[in-house]
Short mmCIF file of C-alpha atoms and ligand atoms in Angstrom, two decimals:
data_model
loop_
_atom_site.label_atom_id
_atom_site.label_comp_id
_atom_site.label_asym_id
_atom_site.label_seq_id
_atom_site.Cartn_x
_atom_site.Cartn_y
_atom_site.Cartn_z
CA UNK A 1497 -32.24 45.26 13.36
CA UNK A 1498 -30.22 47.75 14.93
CA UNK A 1499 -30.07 48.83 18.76
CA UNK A 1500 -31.81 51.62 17.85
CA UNK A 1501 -35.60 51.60 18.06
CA UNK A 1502 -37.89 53.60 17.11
CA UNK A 1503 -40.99 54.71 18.98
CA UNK A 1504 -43.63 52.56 19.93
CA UNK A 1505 -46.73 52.75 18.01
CA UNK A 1506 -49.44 54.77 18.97
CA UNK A 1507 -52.00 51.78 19.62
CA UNK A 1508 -50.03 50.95 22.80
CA UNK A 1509 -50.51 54.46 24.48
CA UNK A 1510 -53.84 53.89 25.71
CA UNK A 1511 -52.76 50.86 27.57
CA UNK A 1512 -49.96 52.84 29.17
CA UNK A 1513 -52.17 54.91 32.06
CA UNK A 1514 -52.76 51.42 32.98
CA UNK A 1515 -49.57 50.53 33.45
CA UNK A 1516 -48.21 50.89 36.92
CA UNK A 1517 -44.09 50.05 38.53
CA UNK A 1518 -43.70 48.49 41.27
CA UNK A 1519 -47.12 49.32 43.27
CA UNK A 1520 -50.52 47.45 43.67
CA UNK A 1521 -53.33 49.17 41.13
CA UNK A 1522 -54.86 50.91 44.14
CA UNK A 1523 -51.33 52.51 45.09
CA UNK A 1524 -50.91 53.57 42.35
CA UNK A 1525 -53.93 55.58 41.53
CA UNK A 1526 -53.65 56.79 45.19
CA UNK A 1527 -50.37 58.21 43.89
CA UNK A 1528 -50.98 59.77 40.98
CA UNK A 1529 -54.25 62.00 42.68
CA UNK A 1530 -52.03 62.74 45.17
CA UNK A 1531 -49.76 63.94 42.44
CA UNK A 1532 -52.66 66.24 41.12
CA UNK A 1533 -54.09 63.50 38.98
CA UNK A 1534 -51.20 64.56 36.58
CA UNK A 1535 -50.19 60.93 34.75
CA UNK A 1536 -50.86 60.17 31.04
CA UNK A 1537 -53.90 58.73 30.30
CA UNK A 1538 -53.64 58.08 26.82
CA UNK A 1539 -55.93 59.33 24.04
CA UNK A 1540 -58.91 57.67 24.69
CA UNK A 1541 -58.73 58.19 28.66
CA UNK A 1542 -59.16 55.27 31.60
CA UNK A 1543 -61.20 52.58 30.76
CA UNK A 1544 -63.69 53.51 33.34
CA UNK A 1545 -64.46 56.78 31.21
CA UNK A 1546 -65.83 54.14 28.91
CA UNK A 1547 -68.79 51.98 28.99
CA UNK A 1548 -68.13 49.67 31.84
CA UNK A 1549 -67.10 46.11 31.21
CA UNK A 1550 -69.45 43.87 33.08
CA UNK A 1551 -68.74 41.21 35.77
CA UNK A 1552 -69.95 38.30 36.64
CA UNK A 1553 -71.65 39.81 39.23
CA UNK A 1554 -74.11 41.89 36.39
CA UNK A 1555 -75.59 38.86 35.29
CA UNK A 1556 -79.04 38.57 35.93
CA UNK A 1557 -80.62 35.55 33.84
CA UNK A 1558 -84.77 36.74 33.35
CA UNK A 1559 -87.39 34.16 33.10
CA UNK A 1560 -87.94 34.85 30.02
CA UNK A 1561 -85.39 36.45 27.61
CA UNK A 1562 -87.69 37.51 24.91
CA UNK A 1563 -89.89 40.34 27.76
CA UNK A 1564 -86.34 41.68 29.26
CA UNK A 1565 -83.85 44.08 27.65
CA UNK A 1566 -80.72 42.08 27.31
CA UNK A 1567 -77.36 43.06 28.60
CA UNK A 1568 -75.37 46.26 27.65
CA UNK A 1569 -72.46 46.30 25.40
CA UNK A 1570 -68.84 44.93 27.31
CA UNK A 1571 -65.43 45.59 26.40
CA UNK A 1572 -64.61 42.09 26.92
CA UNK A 1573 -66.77 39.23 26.97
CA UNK A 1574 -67.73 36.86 29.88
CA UNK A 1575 -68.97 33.04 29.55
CA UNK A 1576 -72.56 31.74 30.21
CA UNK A 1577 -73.10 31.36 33.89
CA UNK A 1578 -74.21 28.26 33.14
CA UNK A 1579 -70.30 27.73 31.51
CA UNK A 1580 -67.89 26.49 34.18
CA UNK A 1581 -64.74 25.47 32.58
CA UNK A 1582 -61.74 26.60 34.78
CA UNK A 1583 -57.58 25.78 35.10
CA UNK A 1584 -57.02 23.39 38.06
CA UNK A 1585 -54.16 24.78 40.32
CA UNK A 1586 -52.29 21.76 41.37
CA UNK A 1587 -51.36 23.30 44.82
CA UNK A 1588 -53.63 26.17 45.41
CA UNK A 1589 -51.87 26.66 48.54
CA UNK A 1590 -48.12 27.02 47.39
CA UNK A 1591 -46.03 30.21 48.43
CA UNK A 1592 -46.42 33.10 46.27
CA UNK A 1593 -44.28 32.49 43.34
CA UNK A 1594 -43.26 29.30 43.85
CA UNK A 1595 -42.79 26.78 40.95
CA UNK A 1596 -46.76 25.57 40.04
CA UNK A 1597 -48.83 24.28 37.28
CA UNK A 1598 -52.15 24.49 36.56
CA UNK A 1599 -54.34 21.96 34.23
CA UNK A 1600 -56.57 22.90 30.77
CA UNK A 1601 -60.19 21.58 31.80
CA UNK A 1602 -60.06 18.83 28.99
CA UNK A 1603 -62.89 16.92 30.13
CA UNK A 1604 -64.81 20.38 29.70
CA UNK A 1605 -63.32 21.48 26.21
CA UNK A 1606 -64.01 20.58 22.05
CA UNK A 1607 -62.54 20.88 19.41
CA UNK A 1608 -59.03 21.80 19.26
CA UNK A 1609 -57.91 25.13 19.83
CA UNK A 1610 -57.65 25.72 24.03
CA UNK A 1611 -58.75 29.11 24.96
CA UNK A 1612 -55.49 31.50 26.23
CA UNK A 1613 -57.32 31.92 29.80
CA UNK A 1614 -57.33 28.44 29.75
CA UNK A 1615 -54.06 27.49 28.48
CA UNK A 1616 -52.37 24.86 31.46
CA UNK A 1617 -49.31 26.90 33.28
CA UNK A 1618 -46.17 26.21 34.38
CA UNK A 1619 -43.88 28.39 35.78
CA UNK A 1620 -41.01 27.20 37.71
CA UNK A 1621 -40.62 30.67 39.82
CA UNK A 1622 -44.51 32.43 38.86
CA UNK A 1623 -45.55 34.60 36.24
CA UNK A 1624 -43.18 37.14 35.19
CA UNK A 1625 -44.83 40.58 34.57
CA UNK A 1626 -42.80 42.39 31.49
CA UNK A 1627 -43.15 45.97 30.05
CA UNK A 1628 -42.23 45.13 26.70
CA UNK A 1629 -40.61 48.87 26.56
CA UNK A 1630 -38.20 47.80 28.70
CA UNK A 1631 -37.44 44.40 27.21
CA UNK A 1632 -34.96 43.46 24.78
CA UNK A 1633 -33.93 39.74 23.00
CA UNK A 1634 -30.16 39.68 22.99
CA UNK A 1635 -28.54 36.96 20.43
CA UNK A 1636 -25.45 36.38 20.28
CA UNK A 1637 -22.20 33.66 20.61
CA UNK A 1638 -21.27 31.89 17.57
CA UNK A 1639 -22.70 34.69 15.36
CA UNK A 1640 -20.89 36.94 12.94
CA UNK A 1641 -23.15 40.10 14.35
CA UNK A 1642 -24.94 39.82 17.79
CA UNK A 1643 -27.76 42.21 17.96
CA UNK A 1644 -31.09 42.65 20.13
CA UNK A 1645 -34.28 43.05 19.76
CA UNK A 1646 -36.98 45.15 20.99
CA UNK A 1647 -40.60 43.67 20.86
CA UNK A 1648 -41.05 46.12 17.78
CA UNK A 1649 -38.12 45.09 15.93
CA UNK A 1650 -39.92 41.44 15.70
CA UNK A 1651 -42.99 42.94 14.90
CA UNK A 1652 -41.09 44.10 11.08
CA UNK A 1653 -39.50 40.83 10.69
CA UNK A 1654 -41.45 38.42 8.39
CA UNK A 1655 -44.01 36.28 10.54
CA UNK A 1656 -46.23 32.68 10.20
CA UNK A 1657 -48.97 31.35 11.68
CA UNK A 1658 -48.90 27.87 12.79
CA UNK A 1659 -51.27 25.50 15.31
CA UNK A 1660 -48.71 23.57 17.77
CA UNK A 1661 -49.77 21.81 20.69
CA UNK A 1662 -47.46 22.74 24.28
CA UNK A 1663 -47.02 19.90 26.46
CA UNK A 1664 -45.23 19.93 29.66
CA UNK A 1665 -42.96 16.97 29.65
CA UNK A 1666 -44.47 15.65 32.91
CA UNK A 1667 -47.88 15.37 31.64
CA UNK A 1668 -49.82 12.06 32.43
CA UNK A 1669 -47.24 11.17 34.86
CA UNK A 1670 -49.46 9.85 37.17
CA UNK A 1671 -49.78 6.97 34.46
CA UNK A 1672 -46.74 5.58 35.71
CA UNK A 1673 -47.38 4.53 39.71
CA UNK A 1674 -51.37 4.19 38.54
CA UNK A 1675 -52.67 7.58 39.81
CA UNK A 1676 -55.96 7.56 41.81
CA UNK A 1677 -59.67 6.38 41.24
CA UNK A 1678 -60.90 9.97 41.25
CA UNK A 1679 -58.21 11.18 38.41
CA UNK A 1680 -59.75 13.14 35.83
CA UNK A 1681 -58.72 14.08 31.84
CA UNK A 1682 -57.70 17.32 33.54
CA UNK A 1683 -55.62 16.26 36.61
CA UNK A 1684 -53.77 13.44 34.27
CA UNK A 1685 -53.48 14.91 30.90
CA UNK A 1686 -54.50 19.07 31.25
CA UNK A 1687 -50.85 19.94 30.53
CA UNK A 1688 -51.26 19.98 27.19
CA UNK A 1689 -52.83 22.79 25.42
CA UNK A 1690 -53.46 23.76 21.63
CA UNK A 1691 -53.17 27.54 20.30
CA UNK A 1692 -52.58 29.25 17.30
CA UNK A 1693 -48.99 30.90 17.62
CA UNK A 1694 -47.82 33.72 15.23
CA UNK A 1695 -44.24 34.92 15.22
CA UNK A 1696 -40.64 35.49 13.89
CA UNK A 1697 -39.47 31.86 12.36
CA UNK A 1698 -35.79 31.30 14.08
CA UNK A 1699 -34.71 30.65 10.71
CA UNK A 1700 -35.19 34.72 10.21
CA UNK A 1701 -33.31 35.81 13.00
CA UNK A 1702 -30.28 33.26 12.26
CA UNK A 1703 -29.55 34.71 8.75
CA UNK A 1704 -29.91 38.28 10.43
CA UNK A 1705 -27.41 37.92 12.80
CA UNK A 1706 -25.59 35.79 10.11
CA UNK A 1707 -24.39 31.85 12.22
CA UNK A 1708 -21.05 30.98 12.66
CA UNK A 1709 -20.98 27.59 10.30
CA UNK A 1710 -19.58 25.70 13.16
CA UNK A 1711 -22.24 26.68 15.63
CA UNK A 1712 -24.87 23.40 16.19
CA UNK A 1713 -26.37 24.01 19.99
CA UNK A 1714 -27.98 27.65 21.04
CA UNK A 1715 -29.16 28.31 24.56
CA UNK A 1716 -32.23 30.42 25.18
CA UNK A 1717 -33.11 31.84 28.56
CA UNK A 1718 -35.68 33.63 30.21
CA UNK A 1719 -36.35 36.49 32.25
CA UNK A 1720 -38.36 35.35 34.54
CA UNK A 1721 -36.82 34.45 38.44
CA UNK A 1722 -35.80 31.20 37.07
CA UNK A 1723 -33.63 32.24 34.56
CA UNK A 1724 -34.95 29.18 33.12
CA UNK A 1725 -32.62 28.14 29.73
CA UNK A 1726 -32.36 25.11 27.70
CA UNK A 1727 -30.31 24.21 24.73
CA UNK A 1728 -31.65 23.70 21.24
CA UNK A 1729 -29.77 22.12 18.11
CA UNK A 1730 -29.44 24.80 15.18
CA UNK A 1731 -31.10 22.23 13.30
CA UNK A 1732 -34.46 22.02 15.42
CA UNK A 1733 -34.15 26.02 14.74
CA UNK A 1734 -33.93 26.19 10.98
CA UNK A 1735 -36.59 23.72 10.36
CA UNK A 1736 -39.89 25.00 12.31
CA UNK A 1737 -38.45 27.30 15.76
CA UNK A 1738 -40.75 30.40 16.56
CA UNK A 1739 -40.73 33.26 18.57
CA UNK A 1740 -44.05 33.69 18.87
CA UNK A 1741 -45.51 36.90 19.86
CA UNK A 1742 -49.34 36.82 19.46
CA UNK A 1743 -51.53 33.24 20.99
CA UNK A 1744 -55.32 32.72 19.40
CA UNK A 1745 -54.89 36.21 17.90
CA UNK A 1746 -53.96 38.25 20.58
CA UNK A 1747 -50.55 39.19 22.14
CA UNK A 1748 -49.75 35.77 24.25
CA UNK A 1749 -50.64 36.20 27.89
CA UNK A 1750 -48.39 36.79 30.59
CA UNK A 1751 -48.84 32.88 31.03
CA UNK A 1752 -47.61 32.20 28.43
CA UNK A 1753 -44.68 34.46 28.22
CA UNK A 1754 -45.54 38.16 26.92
CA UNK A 1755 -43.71 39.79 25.39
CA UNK A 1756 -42.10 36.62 23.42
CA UNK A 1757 -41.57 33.44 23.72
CA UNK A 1758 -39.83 30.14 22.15
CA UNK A 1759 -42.22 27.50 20.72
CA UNK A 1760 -40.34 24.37 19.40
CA UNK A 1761 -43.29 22.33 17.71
CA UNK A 1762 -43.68 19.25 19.30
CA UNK A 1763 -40.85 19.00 21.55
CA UNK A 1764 -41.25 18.94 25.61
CA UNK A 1765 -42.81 21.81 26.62
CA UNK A 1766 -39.72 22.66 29.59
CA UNK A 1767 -37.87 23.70 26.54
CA UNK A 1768 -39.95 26.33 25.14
CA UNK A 1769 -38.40 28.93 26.85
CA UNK A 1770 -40.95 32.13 27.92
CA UNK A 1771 -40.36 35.37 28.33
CA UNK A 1772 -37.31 34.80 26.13
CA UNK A 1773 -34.11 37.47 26.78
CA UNK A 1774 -30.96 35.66 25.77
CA UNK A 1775 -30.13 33.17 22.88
CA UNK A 1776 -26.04 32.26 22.98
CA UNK A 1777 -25.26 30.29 20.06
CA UNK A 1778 -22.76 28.10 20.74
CA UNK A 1779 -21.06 24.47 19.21
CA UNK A 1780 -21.97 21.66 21.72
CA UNK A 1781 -25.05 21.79 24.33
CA UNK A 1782 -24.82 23.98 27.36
CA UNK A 1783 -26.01 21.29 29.94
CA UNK A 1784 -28.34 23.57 32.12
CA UNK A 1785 -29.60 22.22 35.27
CA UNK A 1786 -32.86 22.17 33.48
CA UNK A 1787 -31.44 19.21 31.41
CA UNK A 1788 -28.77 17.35 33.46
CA UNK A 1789 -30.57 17.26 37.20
CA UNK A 1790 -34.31 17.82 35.74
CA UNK A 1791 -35.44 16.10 32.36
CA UNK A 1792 -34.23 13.11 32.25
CA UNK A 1793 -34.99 10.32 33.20
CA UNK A 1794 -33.37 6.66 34.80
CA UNK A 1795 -33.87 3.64 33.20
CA UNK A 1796 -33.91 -0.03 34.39
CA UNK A 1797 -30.14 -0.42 33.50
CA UNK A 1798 -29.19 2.49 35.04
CA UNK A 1799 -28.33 4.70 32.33
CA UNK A 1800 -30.12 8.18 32.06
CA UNK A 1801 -32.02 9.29 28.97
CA UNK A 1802 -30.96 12.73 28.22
CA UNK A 1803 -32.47 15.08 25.67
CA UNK A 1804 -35.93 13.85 25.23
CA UNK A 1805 -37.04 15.92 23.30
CA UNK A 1806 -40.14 14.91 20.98
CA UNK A 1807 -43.51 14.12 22.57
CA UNK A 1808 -44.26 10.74 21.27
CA UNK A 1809 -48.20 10.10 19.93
CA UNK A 1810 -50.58 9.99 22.40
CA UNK A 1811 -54.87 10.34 22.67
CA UNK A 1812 -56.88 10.44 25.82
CA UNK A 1813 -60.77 10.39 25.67
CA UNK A 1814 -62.72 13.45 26.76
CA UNK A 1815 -66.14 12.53 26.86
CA UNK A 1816 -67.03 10.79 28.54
CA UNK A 1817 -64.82 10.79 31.52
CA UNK A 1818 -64.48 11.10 34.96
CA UNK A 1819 -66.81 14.17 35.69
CA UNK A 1820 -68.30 14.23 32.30
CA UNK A 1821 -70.77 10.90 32.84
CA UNK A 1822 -73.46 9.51 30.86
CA UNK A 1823 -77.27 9.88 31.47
CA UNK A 1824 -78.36 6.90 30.54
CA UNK A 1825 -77.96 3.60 28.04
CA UNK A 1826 -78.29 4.68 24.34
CA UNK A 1827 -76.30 6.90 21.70
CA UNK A 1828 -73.53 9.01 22.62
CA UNK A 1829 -70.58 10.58 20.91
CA UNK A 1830 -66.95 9.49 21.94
CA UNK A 1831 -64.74 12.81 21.59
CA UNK A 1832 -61.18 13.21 22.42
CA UNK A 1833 -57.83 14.25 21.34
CA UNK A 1834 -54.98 13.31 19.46
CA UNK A 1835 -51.51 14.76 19.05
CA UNK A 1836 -47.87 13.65 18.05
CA UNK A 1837 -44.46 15.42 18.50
CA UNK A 1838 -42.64 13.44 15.65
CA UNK A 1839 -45.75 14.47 12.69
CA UNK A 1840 -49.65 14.33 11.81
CA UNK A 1841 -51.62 11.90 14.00
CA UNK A 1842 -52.76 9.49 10.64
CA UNK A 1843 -55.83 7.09 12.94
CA UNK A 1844 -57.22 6.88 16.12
CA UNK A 1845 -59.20 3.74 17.03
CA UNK A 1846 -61.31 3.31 19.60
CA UNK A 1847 -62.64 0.62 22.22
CA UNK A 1848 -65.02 -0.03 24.53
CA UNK A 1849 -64.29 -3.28 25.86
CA UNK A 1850 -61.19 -2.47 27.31
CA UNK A 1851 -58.61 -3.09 24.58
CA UNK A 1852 -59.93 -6.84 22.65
CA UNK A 1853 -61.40 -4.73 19.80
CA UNK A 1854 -61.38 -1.36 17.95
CA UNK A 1855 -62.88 0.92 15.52
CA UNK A 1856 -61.51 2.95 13.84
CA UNK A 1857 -62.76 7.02 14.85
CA UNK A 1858 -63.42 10.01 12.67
CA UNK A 1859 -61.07 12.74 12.82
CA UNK A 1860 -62.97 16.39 12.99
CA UNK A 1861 -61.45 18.98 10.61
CA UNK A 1862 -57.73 18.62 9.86
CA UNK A 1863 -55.15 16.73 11.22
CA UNK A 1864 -51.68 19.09 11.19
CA UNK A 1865 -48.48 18.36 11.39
CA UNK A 1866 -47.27 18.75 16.01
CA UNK A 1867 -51.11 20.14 16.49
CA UNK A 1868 -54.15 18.05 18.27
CA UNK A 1869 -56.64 16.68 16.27
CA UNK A 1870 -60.59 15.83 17.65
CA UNK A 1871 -62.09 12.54 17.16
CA UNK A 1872 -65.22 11.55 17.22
CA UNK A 1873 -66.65 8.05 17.87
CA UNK A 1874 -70.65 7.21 17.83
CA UNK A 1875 -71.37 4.37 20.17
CA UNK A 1876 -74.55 2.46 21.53
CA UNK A 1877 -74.04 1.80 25.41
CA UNK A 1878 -75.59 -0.92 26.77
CA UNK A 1879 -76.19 0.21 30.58
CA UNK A 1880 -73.29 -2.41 31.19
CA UNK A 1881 -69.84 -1.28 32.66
CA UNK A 1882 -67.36 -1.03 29.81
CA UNK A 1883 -63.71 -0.03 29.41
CA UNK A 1884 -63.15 2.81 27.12
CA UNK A 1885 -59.65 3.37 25.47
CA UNK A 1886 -58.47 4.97 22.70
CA UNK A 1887 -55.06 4.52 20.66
CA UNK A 1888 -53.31 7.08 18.47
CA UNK A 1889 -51.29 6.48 15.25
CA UNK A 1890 -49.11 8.99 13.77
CA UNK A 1891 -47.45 9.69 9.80
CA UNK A 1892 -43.89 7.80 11.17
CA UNK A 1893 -46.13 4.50 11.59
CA UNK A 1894 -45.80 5.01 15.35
CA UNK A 1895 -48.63 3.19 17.60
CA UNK A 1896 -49.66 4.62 21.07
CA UNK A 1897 -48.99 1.94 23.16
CA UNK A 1898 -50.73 0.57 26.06
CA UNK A 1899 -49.59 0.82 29.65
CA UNK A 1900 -48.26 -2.41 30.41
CA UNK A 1901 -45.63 -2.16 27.15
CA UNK A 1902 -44.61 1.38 28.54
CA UNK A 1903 -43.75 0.17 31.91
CA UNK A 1904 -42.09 -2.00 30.78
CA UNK A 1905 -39.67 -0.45 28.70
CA UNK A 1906 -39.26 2.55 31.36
CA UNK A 1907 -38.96 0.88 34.46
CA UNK A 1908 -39.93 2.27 38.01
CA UNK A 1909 -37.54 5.36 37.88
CA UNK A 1910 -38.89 7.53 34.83
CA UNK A 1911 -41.13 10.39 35.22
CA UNK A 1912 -41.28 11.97 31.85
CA UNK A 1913 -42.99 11.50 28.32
CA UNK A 1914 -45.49 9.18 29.27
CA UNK A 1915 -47.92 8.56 26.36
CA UNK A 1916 -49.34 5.10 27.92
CA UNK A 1917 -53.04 4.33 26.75
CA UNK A 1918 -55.36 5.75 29.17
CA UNK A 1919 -58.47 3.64 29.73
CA UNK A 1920 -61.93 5.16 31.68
CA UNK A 1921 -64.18 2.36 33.60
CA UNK A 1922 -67.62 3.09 32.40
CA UNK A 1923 -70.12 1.98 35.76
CA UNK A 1924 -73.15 1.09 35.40
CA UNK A 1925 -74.74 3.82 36.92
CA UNK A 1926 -72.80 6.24 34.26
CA UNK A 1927 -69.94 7.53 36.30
CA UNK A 1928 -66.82 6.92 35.03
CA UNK A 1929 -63.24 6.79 36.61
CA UNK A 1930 -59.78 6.04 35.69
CA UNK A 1931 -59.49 2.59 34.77
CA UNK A 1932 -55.57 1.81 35.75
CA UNK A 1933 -55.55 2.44 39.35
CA UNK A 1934 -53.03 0.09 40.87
CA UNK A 1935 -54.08 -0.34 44.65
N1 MTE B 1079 -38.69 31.18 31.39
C1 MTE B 1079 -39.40 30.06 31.63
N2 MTE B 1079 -39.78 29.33 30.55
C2 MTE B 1079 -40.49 28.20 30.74
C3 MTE B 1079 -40.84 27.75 32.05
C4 MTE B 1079 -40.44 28.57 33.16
O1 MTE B 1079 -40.73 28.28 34.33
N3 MTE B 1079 -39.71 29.71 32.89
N4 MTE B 1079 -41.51 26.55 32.20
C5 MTE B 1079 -41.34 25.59 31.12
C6 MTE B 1079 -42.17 24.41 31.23
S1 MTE B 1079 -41.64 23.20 32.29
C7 MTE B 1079 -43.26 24.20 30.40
S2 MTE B 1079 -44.10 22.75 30.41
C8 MTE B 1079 -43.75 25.27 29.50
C9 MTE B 1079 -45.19 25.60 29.84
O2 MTE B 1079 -45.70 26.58 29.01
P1 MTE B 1079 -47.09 27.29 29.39
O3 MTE B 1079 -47.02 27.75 30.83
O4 MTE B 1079 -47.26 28.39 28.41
O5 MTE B 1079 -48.17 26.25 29.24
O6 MTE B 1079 -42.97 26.47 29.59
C10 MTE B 1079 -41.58 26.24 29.75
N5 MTE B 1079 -40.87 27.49 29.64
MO1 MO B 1080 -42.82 21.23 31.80
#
């Protein structure tokens, strides 16, 4: 790929009259009908020459849906009103732009593949907004012939589809001090979510720009107000790297880091740098504040743990849990999800009486290599409280393990990679909550 690109193709022309610098939507089209109305709409005109896309606030639900006309046509598509599944913000009240996360509704979804609108977030300084016109990938270091890329430039390169989990390196933290009664799947364990990611392999940009032999570490940064970067062994790169470019077959969200963004299967999320501009190959780790003072972690001896990087096996159990109850004694269906950073998760057992036996659960569809896999588990309840728990096993032989062995190993300073056993306390009346709370 040369610095020379060519035009951009003629499908993104429509969304340019959309497109507005530096101004709120309603400056802008105040501007441009001051300015005579003379901006580019594109070939197919505003959207609001079309058919309107409807709102929430169209939805009328009739008595009965076989005597009314149903609802016109939409450009995009809205969920049943009777659908609530929604991102927790973890600080609703933070600063514009300040660092945040927000949590994927676990308790809420099936399956495995997590919706892009409701993909968990973090950012460490917001969402950066990119015109991908302007934006260009610039590799080079320890290369024979640094080059950049435009968006389109990627788009010619050979691509794969793959299904990767993301999970922020923090996630389940609140496993470690016990985390509160009222803890749900979604405000322990929502920062992980599961997408199908198409992109450039790294392997495919490395023999363009043609590696330096002694080059082992490359950096990758962002252009977001972070700058965040991170540093990545060569070898992570060559064996399954992306830069992915579309999410659940669609460009990924600014979210997730539009125009492009690194996905390293199975490793800590912090590291999967979006909204990618930079990658400076070089021959020893570039020790970035994200992985000196952040991401790592002390342990009982007083040594850090540095470089972290796979997200050991781990399961957490759906449904039921806290906000998802049970109506009454009888049958119900155990569902939850599996993943590993290190492989395929192989079994996931089950129990109800809080760890002295298991059963083994069914896994739903396939189980992939640094993806989630559902598992179902068919159980009788009794009315009687219970403990629920369920415990992953992955392809290296690797066993989830349960709290008290993780604490022990990590001590009282760590923050990162828990993957503890999570149990639920069943109650009687069918309410669950989280069954480790310390106080
Ligand atoms: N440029 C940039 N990349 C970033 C971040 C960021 O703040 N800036 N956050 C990182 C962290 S800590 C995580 S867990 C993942 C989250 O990815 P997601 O928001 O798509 O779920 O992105 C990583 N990549
Ligand atoms: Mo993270």
């Amino acid at each position: 790929m040369s610095d020379e690109h060519g035009p951009e193709p003629a499908r993104n022309e429509s969304e340019q009259s959309e497109v507005h610098r530096g101004l709120s939507r309603r400056g802008f089209l105040a501007s441009a009908a001051a300015a005579g109305g003379a901006y580019f709409l594109g070939r197919f005109g505003p959207a609001s020459a079309q058919t309107p896309t409807i709102s929430e606030d169209d939805i009328v639900v009739p008595d009965d849906p076989t005597k009314t006309l149903g609802m016109s046509l939409s450009q995009r598509g809205l969920r049943s009103p009777f659908v609530h599944v929604q991102r927790q913000i973890n600080d609703p009240n933070a600063p514009l732009g300040a660092a945040g996360w927000t949590f994927s509704p676990l308790q809420d979804l099936e399956g495995t593949i997590t919706p892009a609108d409701l993909h968990f977030e973090r950012h460490h300084s917001g969402v950066a907004m990119i015109d991908p016109a302007e934006h260009r990938l610039v590799v080079h270091g320890m290369v024979q012939q640094p080059k950049q890329y435009t968006l389109w430039d990627l788009e010619r390169m050979p691509q794969e589809s793959h299904i990767y989990f993301v999970e922020c390196s923090g996630n389940s933290l609140a496993g470690y001090p016990g985390g509160d009664a009222d803890s749900t799947a979604q405000s322990i364990h929502g920062l992980v979510s599961t997408s199908e990611w198409v992109g450039v392999p790294m392997r495919h940009i490395v023999e363009d720009v043609g590696l330096d032999p002694a080059s082992t570490w490359a950096l990758f940064e962002g252009s977001d107000a972070a700058v965040m970067t991170r540093s990545v062994p060569v070898e992570k790169l060559m064996e399954d790297a992306l830069i992915a470019l579309y999410q659940n077959g669609e460009p990924i969200r600014p979210a997730q880091g539009y125009p492009m963004r690194l996905i390293l299967p199975g490793w800590e999320g912090n590291m999967q740098i979006k909204w990618l501009r930079r990658i400076e190959f070089g021959d020893a780790p570039f020790y970035t504040k994200e992985e000196t003072r952040h991401y790592t972690d002390r342990l009982p001896d007083g040594r850090s743990r540095q470089f972290t990087y796979a997200m050991e096996a781990k399961s957490v159990i759906t449904r039921p849990s806290p906000g998802q109850g049970l109506a009454g004694a009888g049958r119900w269906t155990i569902s939850g999800i599996a993943w590993s950073g290190r492989g395929r998760i192989e079994r996931v057992e089950v129990s109800t009486d809080g760890g002295s036996t298991w059963e083994d659960a069914a896994l739903l569809g396939e189980s992939r290599t640094r993806s989630t896999v559902r598992f179902h588990h068919p159980w009788e309840w009794d009315g009687e409280e219970a403990m629920l728990m369920s415990r992953a096993t992955d392809d290296t032989g690797y066993v989830q393990p349960t709290r008290e062995a993780l604490l022990e190993v990590r001590g009282p300073d760590y923050t990162y990679h828990y993957n503890g056993i999570q149990s639920w306390r069943l109650h009687p009346d069918g309410t669950l909550s989280n069954g480790y709370v310390d106080a």
